[in-house]
Amino acid sequence: MQQRKLPPRSQCIIVVNPTEAEATATQARLDYHLQLLRSHMVTLFDGDEVEPAASIRVNAAFRLGKPRQDNSPRPLKVVLRAEGEAKAIFQRTHKLKGTPARFLKDLGSDQRSKMKTALEELMERRAKGETDLCIRDFPVTKCYERVDDGHVAVLELLFLSARVSLFECWRTTPIRKDLEKPCGAEASFVTEGIPQLE
């Protein structure tokens, strides 16, 4: 028996909550799904981005799972021509805010288990009262906060222990010479060759 070659997950997207086609013919359902995707592409690539939207090509589109008893929509898996097209779509998914449609990455089984663990941790931490949490590459971290002047302020910085010692020994020119405190002999490799401001 010959194995089917699966497309790379990096060029696949999962569309959640797309309405189901009422047609029973296969080609009619496929046309409906493609028309649905085109309508989302118009929302994602608006204004001057008509050319990138026109360049996106769909290799395959199909529903995941069997039709449900309650007629709720099944996720739609879309295989795109190239990985760059999937990245372009994910960079613009914030434009779908307020609509029921969601675009998700096609995760492998190990990534899905990491995501499940991260979601459980997120729920526990929110239940304890923590706010401004998000999942970035599976660990739960503090999100960024928009400050009044438009700059992004980091709410939480995590340094590795090796980096902390490096930052503690980094020597900068003080405002007044009498405030200068040496870091010690271990910092000589760090400060050597760094021009000091006068």
PDB file of C-alpha atoms in Angstrom:
ATOM      1  CA  MET A   1       0.000   0.000   0.000  1.00  0.00           C
ATOM      2  CA  GLN A   2       1.384   3.388  -1.018  1.00  0.00           C
ATOM      3  CA  GLN A   3       1.583   6.186   1.553  1.00  0.00           C
ATOM      4  CA  ARG A   4       0.030   9.530   0.632  1.00  0.00           C
ATOM      5  CA  LYS A   5       2.401  12.455   0.824  1.00  0.00           C
ATOM      6  CA  LEU A   6       0.925  15.034   3.181  1.00  0.00           C
ATOM      7  CA  PRO A   7       1.545  18.724   2.591  1.00  0.00           C
ATOM      8  CA  PRO A   8       3.734  20.543   5.129  1.00  0.00           C
ATOM      9  CA  ARG A   9       1.697  21.895   8.038  1.00  0.00           C
ATOM     10  CA  SER A  10       3.368  25.282   7.575  1.00  0.00           C
ATOM     11  CA  GLN A  11       1.396  25.874   4.372  1.00  0.00           C
ATOM     12  CA  CYS A  12      -1.942  24.747   5.860  1.00  0.00           C
ATOM     13  CA  ILE A  13      -4.496  26.815   7.746  1.00  0.00           C
ATOM     14  CA  ILE A  14      -7.576  25.774   9.685  1.00  0.00           C
ATOM     15  CA  VAL A  15     -10.624  28.011   9.339  1.00  0.00           C
ATOM     16  CA  VAL A  16     -12.929  27.695  12.346  1.00  0.00           C
ATOM     17  CA  ASN A  17     -16.669  28.546  12.235  1.00  0.00           C
ATOM     18  CA  PRO A  18     -17.150  28.791   8.464  1.00  0.00           C
ATOM     19  CA  THR A  19     -20.762  28.130   7.511  1.00  0.00           C
ATOM     20  CA  GLU A  20     -21.515  24.742   6.000  1.00  0.00           C
ATOM     21  CA  ALA A  21     -22.557  24.461   2.355  1.00  0.00           C
ATOM     22  CA  GLU A  22     -26.152  23.367   1.815  1.00  0.00           C
ATOM     23  CA  ALA A  23     -25.386  21.763  -1.560  1.00  0.00           C
ATOM     24  CA  THR A  24     -24.902  18.003  -1.738  1.00  0.00           C
ATOM     25  CA  ALA A  25     -22.764  17.878  -4.900  1.00  0.00           C
ATOM     26  CA  THR A  26     -19.031  17.801  -4.226  1.00  0.00           C
ATOM     27  CA  GLN A  27     -18.107  20.498  -6.768  1.00  0.00           C
ATOM     28  CA  ALA A  28     -20.849  22.819  -5.503  1.00  0.00           C
ATOM     29  CA  ARG A  29     -19.578  22.456  -1.921  1.00  0.00           C
ATOM     30  CA  LEU A  30     -16.000  23.133  -3.040  1.00  0.00           C
ATOM     31  CA  ASP A  31     -17.105  26.242  -4.966  1.00  0.00           C
ATOM     32  CA  TYR A  32     -18.955  27.445  -1.865  1.00  0.00           C
ATOM     33  CA  HIS A  33     -15.860  26.976   0.317  1.00  0.00           C
ATOM     34  CA  LEU A  34     -13.640  28.809  -2.160  1.00  0.00           C
ATOM     35  CA  GLN A  35     -16.143  31.684  -2.374  1.00  0.00           C
ATOM     36  CA  LEU A  36     -16.182  31.836   1.435  1.00  0.00           C
ATOM     37  CA  LEU A  37     -12.364  32.003   1.497  1.00  0.00           C
ATOM     38  CA  ARG A  38     -12.364  34.768  -1.131  1.00  0.00           C
ATOM     39  CA  SER A  39     -14.705  36.847   1.010  1.00  0.00           C
ATOM     40  CA  HIS A  40     -12.332  36.454   3.984  1.00  0.00           C
ATOM     41  CA  MET A  41      -9.336  37.363   1.793  1.00  0.00           C
ATOM     42  CA  VAL A  42     -11.074  40.606   0.803  1.00  0.00           C
ATOM     43  CA  THR A  43     -11.376  41.447   4.509  1.00  0.00           C
ATOM     44  CA  LEU A  44      -7.778  40.458   5.283  1.00  0.00           C
ATOM     45  CA  PHE A  45      -6.117  42.110   2.276  1.00  0.00           C
ATOM     46  CA  ASP A  46      -7.920  45.418   1.990  1.00  0.00           C
ATOM     47  CA  GLY A  47      -6.867  48.704   0.425  1.00  0.00           C
ATOM     48  CA  ASP A  48      -3.572  48.586  -1.466  1.00  0.00           C
ATOM     49  CA  GLU A  49      -3.031  44.884  -0.795  1.00  0.00           C
ATOM     50  CA  VAL A  50      -5.082  43.614  -3.736  1.00  0.00           C
ATOM     51  CA  GLU A  51      -2.057  42.068  -5.453  1.00  0.00           C
ATOM     52  CA  PRO A  52      -0.995  39.840  -2.498  1.00  0.00           C
ATOM     53  CA  ALA A  53      -4.584  38.639  -2.122  1.00  0.00           C
ATOM     54  CA  ALA A  54      -4.793  37.734  -5.811  1.00  0.00           C
ATOM     55  CA  SER A  55      -1.530  35.785  -5.633  1.00  0.00           C
ATOM     56  CA  ILE A  56      -2.811  33.370  -2.948  1.00  0.00           C
ATOM     57  CA  ARG A  57      -3.596  29.974  -4.455  1.00  0.00           C
ATOM     58  CA  VAL A  58      -5.484  27.141  -2.786  1.00  0.00           C
ATOM     59  CA  ASN A  59      -4.252  23.625  -3.556  1.00  0.00           C
ATOM     60  CA  ALA A  60      -6.989  21.876  -1.559  1.00  0.00           C
ATOM     61  CA  ALA A  61      -9.843  22.658   0.817  1.00  0.00           C
ATOM     62  CA  PHE A  62     -11.842  20.141   2.822  1.00  0.00           C
ATOM     63  CA  ARG A  63     -13.891  19.828   5.995  1.00  0.00           C
ATOM     64  CA  LEU A  64     -12.482  18.018   9.024  1.00  0.00           C
ATOM     65  CA  GLY A  65     -14.636  15.309  10.542  1.00  0.00           C
ATOM     66  CA  LYS A  66     -18.092  13.976   9.763  1.00  0.00           C
ATOM     67  CA  PRO A  67     -21.213  16.160   9.550  1.00  0.00           C
ATOM     68  CA  ARG A  68     -22.493  16.894  13.050  1.00  0.00           C
ATOM     69  CA  GLN A  69     -25.937  16.077  14.386  1.00  0.00           C
ATOM     70  CA  ASP A  70     -26.537  19.654  15.573  1.00  0.00           C
ATOM     71  CA  ASN A  71     -25.481  21.060  12.156  1.00  0.00           C
ATOM     72  CA  SER A  72     -22.693  23.127  13.755  1.00  0.00           C
ATOM     73  CA  PRO A  73     -19.969  24.023  11.235  1.00  0.00           C
ATOM     74  CA  ARG A  74     -16.938  21.758  10.990  1.00  0.00           C
ATOM     75  CA  PRO A  75     -13.462  23.277  10.664  1.00  0.00           C
ATOM     76  CA  LEU A  76     -12.235  23.820   7.112  1.00  0.00           C
ATOM     77  CA  LYS A  77      -8.641  22.806   6.341  1.00  0.00           C
ATOM     78  CA  VAL A  78      -7.051  24.801   3.530  1.00  0.00           C
ATOM     79  CA  VAL A  79      -3.790  23.774   1.863  1.00  0.00           C
ATOM     80  CA  LEU A  80      -2.079  26.761   0.264  1.00  0.00           C
ATOM     81  CA  ARG A  81       0.529  26.764  -2.481  1.00  0.00           C
ATOM     82  CA  ALA A  82       3.359  28.180  -0.345  1.00  0.00           C
ATOM     83  CA  GLU A  83       4.303  28.752   3.285  1.00  0.00           C
ATOM     84  CA  GLY A  84       4.689  32.502   2.670  1.00  0.00           C
ATOM     85  CA  GLU A  85       1.002  32.748   1.779  1.00  0.00           C
ATOM     86  CA  ALA A  86       0.017  31.230   5.138  1.00  0.00           C
ATOM     87  CA  LYS A  87       2.324  33.684   6.946  1.00  0.00           C
ATOM     88  CA  ALA A  88       0.781  36.616   5.053  1.00  0.00           C
ATOM     89  CA  ILE A  89      -2.686  35.493   6.142  1.00  0.00           C
ATOM     90  CA  PHE A  90      -1.707  35.015   9.803  1.00  0.00           C
ATOM     91  CA  GLN A  91      -0.130  38.491   9.900  1.00  0.00           C
ATOM     92  CA  ARG A  92      -3.525  39.980   9.047  1.00  0.00           C
ATOM     93  CA  THR A  93      -5.953  37.833  11.055  1.00  0.00           C
ATOM     94  CA  HIS A  94      -6.452  40.663  13.549  1.00  0.00           C
ATOM     95  CA  LYS A  95      -8.672  42.255  10.876  1.00  0.00           C
ATOM     96  CA  LEU A  96     -11.230  39.474  11.448  1.00  0.00           C
ATOM     97  CA  LYS A  97     -11.869  40.620  15.012  1.00  0.00           C
ATOM     98  CA  GLY A  98     -15.585  40.818  15.618  1.00  0.00           C
ATOM     99  CA  THR A  99     -16.421  38.101  13.087  1.00  0.00           C
ATOM    100  CA  PRO A 100     -17.038  34.461  14.015  1.00  0.00           C
ATOM    101  CA  ALA A 101     -14.322  33.198  11.633  1.00  0.00           C
ATOM    102  CA  ARG A 102     -10.915  32.289  13.053  1.00  0.00           C
ATOM    103  CA  PHE A 103      -7.746  31.233  11.214  1.00  0.00           C
ATOM    104  CA  LEU A 104      -5.530  28.795  13.121  1.00  0.00           C
ATOM    105  CA  LYS A 105      -2.211  27.123  12.434  1.00  0.00           C
ATOM    106  CA  ASP A 106      -2.289  23.433  11.593  1.00  0.00           C
ATOM    107  CA  LEU A 107      -0.529  21.939  14.620  1.00  0.00           C
ATOM    108  CA  GLY A 108       1.053  18.512  14.930  1.00  0.00           C
ATOM    109  CA  SER A 109       0.164  16.145  17.784  1.00  0.00           C
ATOM    110  CA  ASP A 110       3.100  17.246  19.980  1.00  0.00           C
ATOM    111  CA  GLN A 111       2.252  20.916  19.415  1.00  0.00           C
ATOM    112  CA  ARG A 112      -1.417  20.257  20.201  1.00  0.00           C
ATOM    113  CA  SER A 113      -0.450  18.647  23.519  1.00  0.00           C
ATOM    114  CA  LYS A 114       1.776  21.645  24.360  1.00  0.00           C
ATOM    115  CA  MET A 115      -1.083  23.986  23.480  1.00  0.00           C
ATOM    116  CA  LYS A 116      -3.478  22.008  25.670  1.00  0.00           C
ATOM    117  CA  THR A 117      -1.061  22.250  28.611  1.00  0.00           C
ATOM    118  CA  ALA A 118      -0.568  25.973  27.998  1.00  0.00           C
ATOM    119  CA  LEU A 119      -4.351  26.559  27.855  1.00  0.00           C
ATOM    120  CA  GLU A 120      -4.815  24.719  31.160  1.00  0.00           C
ATOM    121  CA  GLU A 121      -2.082  26.858  32.752  1.00  0.00           C
ATOM    122  CA  LEU A 122      -3.652  30.006  31.293  1.00  0.00           C
ATOM    123  CA  MET A 123      -7.059  29.143  32.799  1.00  0.00           C
ATOM    124  CA  GLU A 124      -5.504  28.357  36.214  1.00  0.00           C
ATOM    125  CA  ARG A 125      -3.561  31.621  36.307  1.00  0.00           C
ATOM    126  CA  ARG A 126      -6.603  33.651  35.224  1.00  0.00           C
ATOM    127  CA  ALA A 127      -8.659  31.932  37.934  1.00  0.00           C
ATOM    128  CA  LYS A 128      -6.052  33.115  40.477  1.00  0.00           C
ATOM    129  CA  GLY A 129      -6.573  36.710  39.316  1.00  0.00           C
ATOM    130  CA  GLU A 130      -3.684  37.278  36.926  1.00  0.00           C
ATOM    131  CA  THR A 131      -4.479  39.477  33.956  1.00  0.00           C
ATOM    132  CA  ASP A 132      -2.842  40.396  30.633  1.00  0.00           C
ATOM    133  CA  LEU A 133      -1.786  36.806  29.938  1.00  0.00           C
ATOM    134  CA  CYS A 134      -1.255  35.282  26.512  1.00  0.00           C
ATOM    135  CA  ILE A 135       0.295  32.214  24.934  1.00  0.00           C
ATOM    136  CA  ARG A 136       3.394  32.870  22.822  1.00  0.00           C
ATOM    137  CA  ASP A 137       5.032  29.771  21.365  1.00  0.00           C
ATOM    138  CA  PHE A 138       3.267  27.704  24.065  1.00  0.00           C
ATOM    139  CA  PRO A 139       4.543  29.162  27.331  1.00  0.00           C
ATOM    140  CA  VAL A 140       2.068  31.481  29.076  1.00  0.00           C
ATOM    141  CA  THR A 141       3.566  34.960  29.402  1.00  0.00           C
ATOM    142  CA  LYS A 142       2.478  38.487  30.188  1.00  0.00           C
ATOM    143  CA  CYS A 143       1.233  40.347  27.145  1.00  0.00           C
ATOM    144  CA  TYR A 144       2.404  43.729  25.992  1.00  0.00           C
ATOM    145  CA  GLU A 145       0.505  46.791  27.070  1.00  0.00           C
ATOM    146  CA  ARG A 146      -0.119  49.837  24.900  1.00  0.00           C
ATOM    147  CA  VAL A 147       1.000  52.990  26.719  1.00  0.00           C
ATOM    148  CA  ASP A 148      -0.698  56.365  26.144  1.00  0.00           C
ATOM    149  CA  ASP A 149       2.023  57.710  23.856  1.00  0.00           C
ATOM    150  CA  GLY A 150       1.768  54.633  21.604  1.00  0.00           C
ATOM    151  CA  HIS A 151       4.969  52.909  22.709  1.00  0.00           C
ATOM    152  CA  VAL A 152       4.895  49.278  23.742  1.00  0.00           C
ATOM    153  CA  ALA A 153       5.936  48.594  27.319  1.00  0.00           C
ATOM    154  CA  VAL A 154       6.982  45.142  28.404  1.00  0.00           C
ATOM    155  CA  LEU A 155       5.108  44.098  31.530  1.00  0.00           C
ATOM    156  CA  GLU A 156       7.372  41.247  32.418  1.00  0.00           C
ATOM    157  CA  LEU A 157      11.001  40.542  31.458  1.00  0.00           C
ATOM    158  CA  LEU A 158      12.550  37.159  32.008  1.00  0.00           C
ATOM    159  CA  PHE A 159      16.319  36.796  31.914  1.00  0.00           C
ATOM    160  CA  LEU A 160      18.319  33.623  31.995  1.00  0.00           C
ATOM    161  CA  SER A 161      20.660  33.426  34.951  1.00  0.00           C
ATOM    162  CA  ALA A 162      23.674  33.652  32.647  1.00  0.00           C
ATOM    163  CA  ARG A 163      22.344  36.842  31.112  1.00  0.00           C
ATOM    164  CA  VAL A 164      21.585  38.436  34.486  1.00  0.00           C
ATOM    165  CA  SER A 165      25.223  38.237  35.557  1.00  0.00           C
ATOM    166  CA  LEU A 166      26.246  39.723  32.217  1.00  0.00           C
ATOM    167  CA  PHE A 167      23.848  42.672  32.627  1.00  0.00           C
ATOM    168  CA  GLU A 168      24.950  43.258  36.212  1.00  0.00           C
ATOM    169  CA  CYS A 169      28.548  43.659  35.060  1.00  0.00           C
ATOM    170  CA  TRP A 170      27.865  45.818  32.006  1.00  0.00           C
ATOM    171  CA  ARG A 171      29.656  49.103  32.602  1.00  0.00           C
ATOM    172  CA  THR A 172      28.186  52.376  31.430  1.00  0.00           C
ATOM    173  CA  THR A 173      29.501  55.874  31.944  1.00  0.00           C
ATOM    174  CA  PRO A 174      27.860  57.352  35.034  1.00  0.00           C
ATOM    175  CA  ILE A 175      26.405  60.849  35.197  1.00  0.00           C
ATOM    176  CA  ARG A 176      29.037  61.852  37.777  1.00  0.00           C
ATOM    177  CA  LYS A 177      32.450  60.247  38.171  1.00  0.00           C
ATOM    178  CA  ASP A 178      32.042  59.827  41.933  1.00  0.00           C
ATOM    179  CA  LEU A 179      29.012  57.540  41.364  1.00  0.00           C
ATOM    180  CA  GLU A 180      31.054  55.000  39.425  1.00  0.00           C
ATOM    181  CA  LYS A 181      31.016  51.555  41.060  1.00  0.00           C
ATOM    182  CA  PRO A 182      33.272  48.889  39.580  1.00  0.00           C
ATOM    183  CA  CYS A 183      31.692  45.536  38.761  1.00  0.00           C
ATOM    184  CA  GLY A 184      34.736  43.542  39.680  1.00  0.00           C
ATOM    185  CA  ALA A 185      37.478  41.646  37.872  1.00  0.00           C
ATOM    186  CA  GLU A 186      35.038  39.249  36.223  1.00  0.00           C
ATOM    187  CA  ALA A 187      33.606  42.111  34.162  1.00  0.00           C
ATOM    188  CA  SER A 188      36.857  42.978  32.371  1.00  0.00           C
ATOM    189  CA  PHE A 189      35.978  40.834  29.344  1.00  0.00           C
ATOM    190  CA  VAL A 190      32.643  42.648  29.024  1.00  0.00           C
ATOM    191  CA  THR A 191      33.865  46.241  29.219  1.00  0.00           C
ATOM    192  CA  GLU A 192      37.083  45.772  27.273  1.00  0.00           C
ATOM    193  CA  GLY A 193      36.959  47.555  23.940  1.00  0.00           C
ATOM    194  CA  ILE A 194      33.692  49.391  24.638  1.00  0.00           C
ATOM    195  CA  PRO A 195      34.094  53.131  24.038  1.00  0.00           C
ATOM    196  CA  GLN A 196      33.246  55.180  27.123  1.00  0.00           C
ATOM    197  CA  LEU A 197      31.287  58.409  26.696  1.00  0.00           C
ATOM    198  CA  GLU A 198      32.816  61.511  28.252  1.00  0.00           C
TER     199      GLU A 198
END
